[in-house]
CSV table of C-alpha atoms and ligand atoms in Angstrom, one decimal:
chain,number,residue,atom,x,y,z
A,319,UNK,CA,0.0,-0.4,0.4
A,320,UNK,CA,3.0,2.2,1.3
A,321,UNK,CA,5.1,1.4,-1.9
A,322,UNK,CA,2.2,2.1,-4.4
A,323,UNK,CA,1.4,5.4,-3.4
A,324,UNK,CA,5.3,6.5,-2.9
A,325,UNK,CA,5.4,5.2,-6.3
A,326,UNK,CA,3.6,7.1,-7.6
A,327,UNK,CA,4.4,10.5,-5.9
A,328,UNK,CA,7.7,9.8,-7.8
A,329,UNK,CA,9.9,7.8,-5.6
A,330,UNK,CA,11.9,5.1,-7.9
A,331,UNK,CA,14.6,4.2,-5.7
A,332,UNK,CA,14.0,0.0,-5.5
A,333,UNK,CA,15.8,-0.3,-2.0
A,334,UNK,CA,14.1,2.9,-0.7
A,335,UNK,CA,10.7,1.1,-1.7
A,336,UNK,CA,11.4,-2.0,-0.5
A,337,UNK,CA,12.5,-1.1,2.8
A,338,UNK,CA,9.4,1.3,3.5
A,339,UNK,CA,7.3,-1.6,2.1
A,340,UNK,CA,9.3,-3.9,5.2
A,341,UNK,CA,9.1,-1.7,7.9
A,342,UNK,CA,5.8,-1.9,10.0
A,343,UNK,CA,5.2,2.0,10.5
A,344,UNK,CA,2.4,1.8,12.5
A,345,UNK,CA,4.0,0.2,15.1
A,346,UNK,CA,6.2,3.7,15.6
A,347,UNK,CA,2.8,5.5,16.0
A,348,UNK,CA,0.8,5.9,19.6
A,349,UNK,CA,-2.0,3.2,19.3
A,350,UNK,CA,-5.0,5.8,19.0
A,351,UNK,CA,-3.4,7.8,16.2
A,352,UNK,CA,-2.8,3.9,14.0
A,353,UNK,CA,-5.3,4.2,12.2
A,354,UNK,CA,-3.6,7.3,10.2
A,355,UNK,CA,-0.4,5.5,10.0
A,356,UNK,CA,-0.2,4.3,6.6
A,357,UNK,CA,-1.6,7.8,5.2
A,358,UNK,CA,0.8,10.4,3.5
A,359,UNK,CA,0.9,12.7,6.7
A,360,UNK,CA,3.2,13.0,9.2
A,361,UNK,CA,1.2,11.9,13.1
A,362,UNK,CA,2.0,13.7,15.9
A,363,UNK,CA,3.7,11.3,18.5
A,364,UNK,CA,3.8,13.4,21.8
A,365,UNK,CA,6.0,16.0,23.5
A,366,UNK,CA,5.6,18.2,20.3
A,367,UNK,CA,7.5,15.6,17.8
A,368,UNK,CA,5.6,13.8,15.0
A,369,UNK,CA,7.0,11.3,12.6
A,370,UNK,CA,7.6,12.3,9.3
A,371,UNK,CA,5.5,12.0,6.0
A,372,UNK,CA,6.2,8.7,4.3
A,373,UNK,CA,7.1,10.7,1.6
A,374,UNK,CA,9.4,12.7,2.6
A,375,UNK,CA,11.2,9.9,4.5
A,376,UNK,CA,11.3,8.4,1.2
A,377,UNK,CA,12.9,11.5,-0.5
A,378,UNK,CA,15.3,12.6,2.2
A,379,UNK,CA,16.3,8.2,2.2
A,380,UNK,CA,17.0,8.8,-1.3
A,381,UNK,CA,19.0,11.9,-1.1
A,382,UNK,CA,21.5,10.0,1.1
A,383,UNK,CA,22.4,7.8,-1.5
A,384,UNK,CA,23.1,4.9,1.1
A,385,UNK,CA,25.7,2.0,0.7
A,386,UNK,CA,25.6,-1.3,3.5
A,387,UNK,CA,29.0,0.1,4.4
A,388,UNK,CA,27.8,3.6,5.3
A,389,UNK,CA,28.0,4.9,9.1
A,390,UNK,CA,24.9,7.8,9.2
A,391,UNK,CA,24.1,10.0,12.1
A,392,UNK,CA,20.6,11.2,12.8
A,393,UNK,CA,19.6,13.8,14.7
A,394,UNK,CA,16.2,14.0,15.3
A,395,UNK,CA,14.7,10.2,16.3
A,396,UNK,CA,11.2,11.2,17.7
A,397,UNK,CA,9.3,7.6,17.0
A,398,UNK,CA,12.7,5.7,15.8
A,399,UNK,CA,10.9,5.2,12.4
A,400,UNK,CA,13.3,6.8,10.2
A,401,UNK,CA,16.2,5.8,12.1
A,402,UNK,CA,14.6,2.1,10.8
A,403,UNK,CA,14.7,2.7,7.2
A,404,UNK,CA,17.9,4.2,7.8
A,405,UNK,CA,19.0,1.0,9.5
A,406,UNK,CA,18.5,-1.3,6.7
A,407,UNK,CA,20.4,0.4,4.1
A,408,UNK,CA,23.3,1.5,6.3
A,409,UNK,CA,26.0,-0.9,8.7
A,410,UNK,CA,25.3,1.5,11.4
A,411,UNK,CA,23.0,4.4,12.6
A,412,UNK,CA,23.0,6.5,15.3
A,413,UNK,CA,20.7,8.8,16.7
A,414,UNK,CA,20.2,11.4,18.8
A,415,UNK,CA,17.0,12.7,20.6
A,416,UNK,CA,16.7,16.0,23.1
A,417,UNK,CA,13.6,14.3,24.8
A,418,UNK,CA,14.9,11.7,26.8
A,419,UNK,CA,11.2,10.3,27.0
A,420,UNK,CA,10.8,9.8,23.4
A,421,UNK,CA,14.4,8.2,23.2
A,422,UNK,CA,13.9,5.8,25.3
A,423,UNK,CA,10.2,4.8,23.7
A,424,UNK,CA,12.2,4.8,20.3
A,425,UNK,CA,15.3,2.3,21.7
A,426,UNK,CA,12.9,0.0,23.3
A,427,UNK,CA,10.4,-0.3,19.7
A,428,UNK,CA,14.0,-0.8,17.4
A,429,UNK,CA,15.3,-3.5,19.6
A,430,UNK,CA,12.1,-5.5,20.2
A,431,UNK,CA,12.1,-4.9,15.8
A,432,UNK,CA,15.3,-6.2,15.8
A,433,UNK,CA,17.3,-3.5,14.4
A,434,UNK,CA,20.1,-3.8,16.1
A,435,UNK,CA,22.5,-1.4,14.0
A,436,UNK,CA,21.0,1.4,15.1
A,437,UNK,CA,22.5,3.3,18.6
A,438,UNK,CA,20.2,5.9,20.0
A,439,UNK,CA,21.6,8.5,22.2
A,440,UNK,CA,19.5,11.5,24.9
A,441,UNK,CA,21.0,14.5,23.9
A,442,UNK,CA,21.4,17.5,22.2
A,443,UNK,CA,21.8,17.2,18.6
A,444,UNK,CA,23.7,20.3,17.9
A,445,UNK,CA,27.1,18.6,19.8
A,446,UNK,CA,26.0,15.9,17.0
A,447,UNK,CA,28.0,12.7,18.3
A,448,UNK,CA,31.8,13.5,18.6
A,449,UNK,CA,32.6,9.5,20.0
A,450,UNK,CA,31.3,8.2,17.1
A,451,UNK,CA,32.6,10.9,14.0
A,452,UNK,CA,33.2,11.1,11.2
A,453,UNK,CA,30.1,9.5,9.8
A,454,UNK,CA,29.5,8.9,5.8
A,455,UNK,CA,25.8,10.3,6.2
A,456,UNK,CA,24.2,12.9,8.7
A,457,UNK,CA,20.5,13.5,8.5
A,458,UNK,CA,18.5,16.0,10.4
A,459,UNK,CA,15.0,15.3,11.2
A,460,UNK,CA,14.3,19.0,12.7
A,461,UNK,CA,14.9,22.3,11.4
A,462,UNK,CA,17.5,24.2,12.7
A,463,UNK,CA,18.0,28.1,11.5
A,464,UNK,CA,21.4,26.9,9.7
A,465,UNK,CA,23.2,23.9,10.0
A,466,UNK,CA,24.7,23.7,13.1
A,467,UNK,CA,29.2,23.9,12.1
A,468,UNK,CA,29.8,21.1,14.6
A,469,UNK,CA,28.0,19.0,12.5
A,470,UNK,CA,29.5,20.0,9.1
A,471,UNK,CA,32.9,19.2,11.0
A,472,UNK,CA,31.5,15.3,12.2
A,473,UNK,CA,30.7,15.3,8.2
A,474,UNK,CA,33.7,12.7,6.4
A,475,UNK,CA,35.2,14.0,3.6
A,476,UNK,CA,33.2,12.3,0.5
A,477,UNK,CA,30.0,12.4,2.9
A,478,UNK,CA,26.9,13.9,2.5
A,479,UNK,CA,24.2,15.5,4.8
A,480,UNK,CA,20.9,16.3,3.8
A,481,UNK,CA,18.3,18.8,6.6
A,482,UNK,CA,15.6,20.6,6.3
A,483,UNK,CA,16.9,24.5,7.3
A,484,UNK,CA,15.4,27.5,8.4
A,485,UNK,CA,12.5,29.5,9.9
A,486,UNK,CA,8.8,28.0,10.3
A,487,UNK,CA,6.8,27.8,7.5
A,488,UNK,CA,10.3,29.0,4.8
A,489,UNK,CA,12.3,25.8,5.4
A,490,UNK,CA,14.4,24.8,2.5
A,491,UNK,CA,15.4,20.9,2.3
A,492,UNK,CA,19.3,21.3,2.0
A,493,UNK,CA,21.9,18.9,0.5
A,494,UNK,CA,25.1,19.2,1.5
A,495,UNK,CA,28.4,17.4,-0.2
A,496,UNK,CA,31.7,17.4,1.7
A,497,UNK,CA,34.3,16.7,-1.0
A,498,UNK,CA,37.2,14.7,-0.7
A,499,UNK,CA,39.0,17.8,-0.1
A,500,UNK,CA,36.7,19.1,2.8
A,501,UNK,CA,34.9,21.4,0.6
A,502,UNK,CA,31.7,22.4,0.7
A,503,UNK,CA,28.6,22.3,-2.0
A,504,UNK,CA,25.3,22.9,-1.0
A,505,UNK,CA,22.1,23.1,-2.9
A,506,UNK,CA,18.6,23.5,-2.5
A,507,UNK,CA,16.0,20.6,-2.8
A,508,UNK,CA,12.8,21.9,-2.1
A,509,UNK,CA,10.4,22.9,0.6
A,510,UNK,CA,9.3,21.5,3.6
A,511,UNK,CA,8.0,21.5,6.7
A,512,UNK,CA,10.0,20.2,9.8
A,513,UNK,CA,9.7,20.8,13.9
A,514,UNK,CA,12.1,23.3,14.9
A,515,UNK,CA,15.6,22.3,16.2
A,516,UNK,CA,15.9,23.4,19.6
A,517,UNK,CA,19.2,25.3,19.9
A,518,UNK,CA,21.8,24.6,22.6
A,519,UNK,CA,20.8,25.5,25.9
A,520,UNK,CA,17.4,26.5,24.9
B,1414,SAH,N1,12.6,11.5,13.1
B,1414,SAH,C1,11.7,11.0,13.3
B,1414,SAH,C2,10.9,12.7,13.2
B,1414,SAH,C3,11.2,13.4,14.6
B,1414,SAH,S1,10.3,15.0,14.9
B,1414,SAH,C4,10.8,10.1,13.0
B,1414,SAH,O1,11.1,9.1,11.9
B,1414,SAH,O2,10.1,9.8,13.9
B,1414,SAH,C5,11.8,15.7,15.3
B,1414,SAH,C6,12.6,15.6,16.4
B,1414,SAH,O3,13.4,16.4,16.9
B,1414,SAH,C7,11.2,15.6,17.8
B,1414,SAH,O4,11.6,14.3,18.7
B,1414,SAH,C8,12.3,16.4,18.5
B,1414,SAH,O5,11.9,16.0,19.6
B,1414,SAH,C9,13.7,16.5,18.3
B,1414,SAH,N2,14.7,17.5,18.4
B,1414,SAH,C10,14.3,18.9,18.1
B,1414,SAH,N3,15.5,19.4,18.3
B,1414,SAH,C11,16.1,18.2,18.9
B,1414,SAH,C12,17.9,18.9,19.1
B,1414,SAH,N4,18.1,20.0,19.2
B,1414,SAH,N5,18.5,17.6,19.3
B,1414,SAH,C13,17.6,16.6,18.8
B,1414,SAH,N6,16.6,16.3,18.8
B,1414,SAH,C14,15.9,17.3,19.0
């Protein structure tokens, strides 16, 4: 069902379609809202967070161009759904969530479902995960006003970062590539609407 919807909306990557077709999205949504799990909308998961719309998950995952060797950092674990998708296309996923309750419930569901290559940390994503850096890929699923320099520093040469960036309803999806020589190239890849990323200390 979800696969068909994503295909209709133009998602072509066979690996992304397969993995999103295989992943039980309803188990990442609060029980009372499960009937909406497979609609193409974000769903509230408490603490002001949402599980992103399937189409956007598919778009951002496709843009990451993952390989099975990649180590990936996600900022904004939320329900754990995006992390579950990433974990099936990469070697290891590190995901950081600022709300401890969400980090804990995501960790539990990921473990229950057997996504063993995901490490969840409760903390401020502006700091990244320095002990595990550098990362081949970084994805932000909350929108900062600007991409934190710390995260760019934690991206490996040849790496790619995908993030919603902007203020409130004026956000662009940015794709940032770091060249082998460390040079940075950024391009806009559409308009999106994510919840704001909390700033350090706020
Ligand atoms: N990827 C999630 C969607 C997350 S919604 C999913 O698949 O369900 C955005 C999440 O970012 C929220 O859970 C919010 O609490 C978290 N967040 C906001 N600011 C953050 C920060 N500074 N560091 C880490 N997480 C943050």
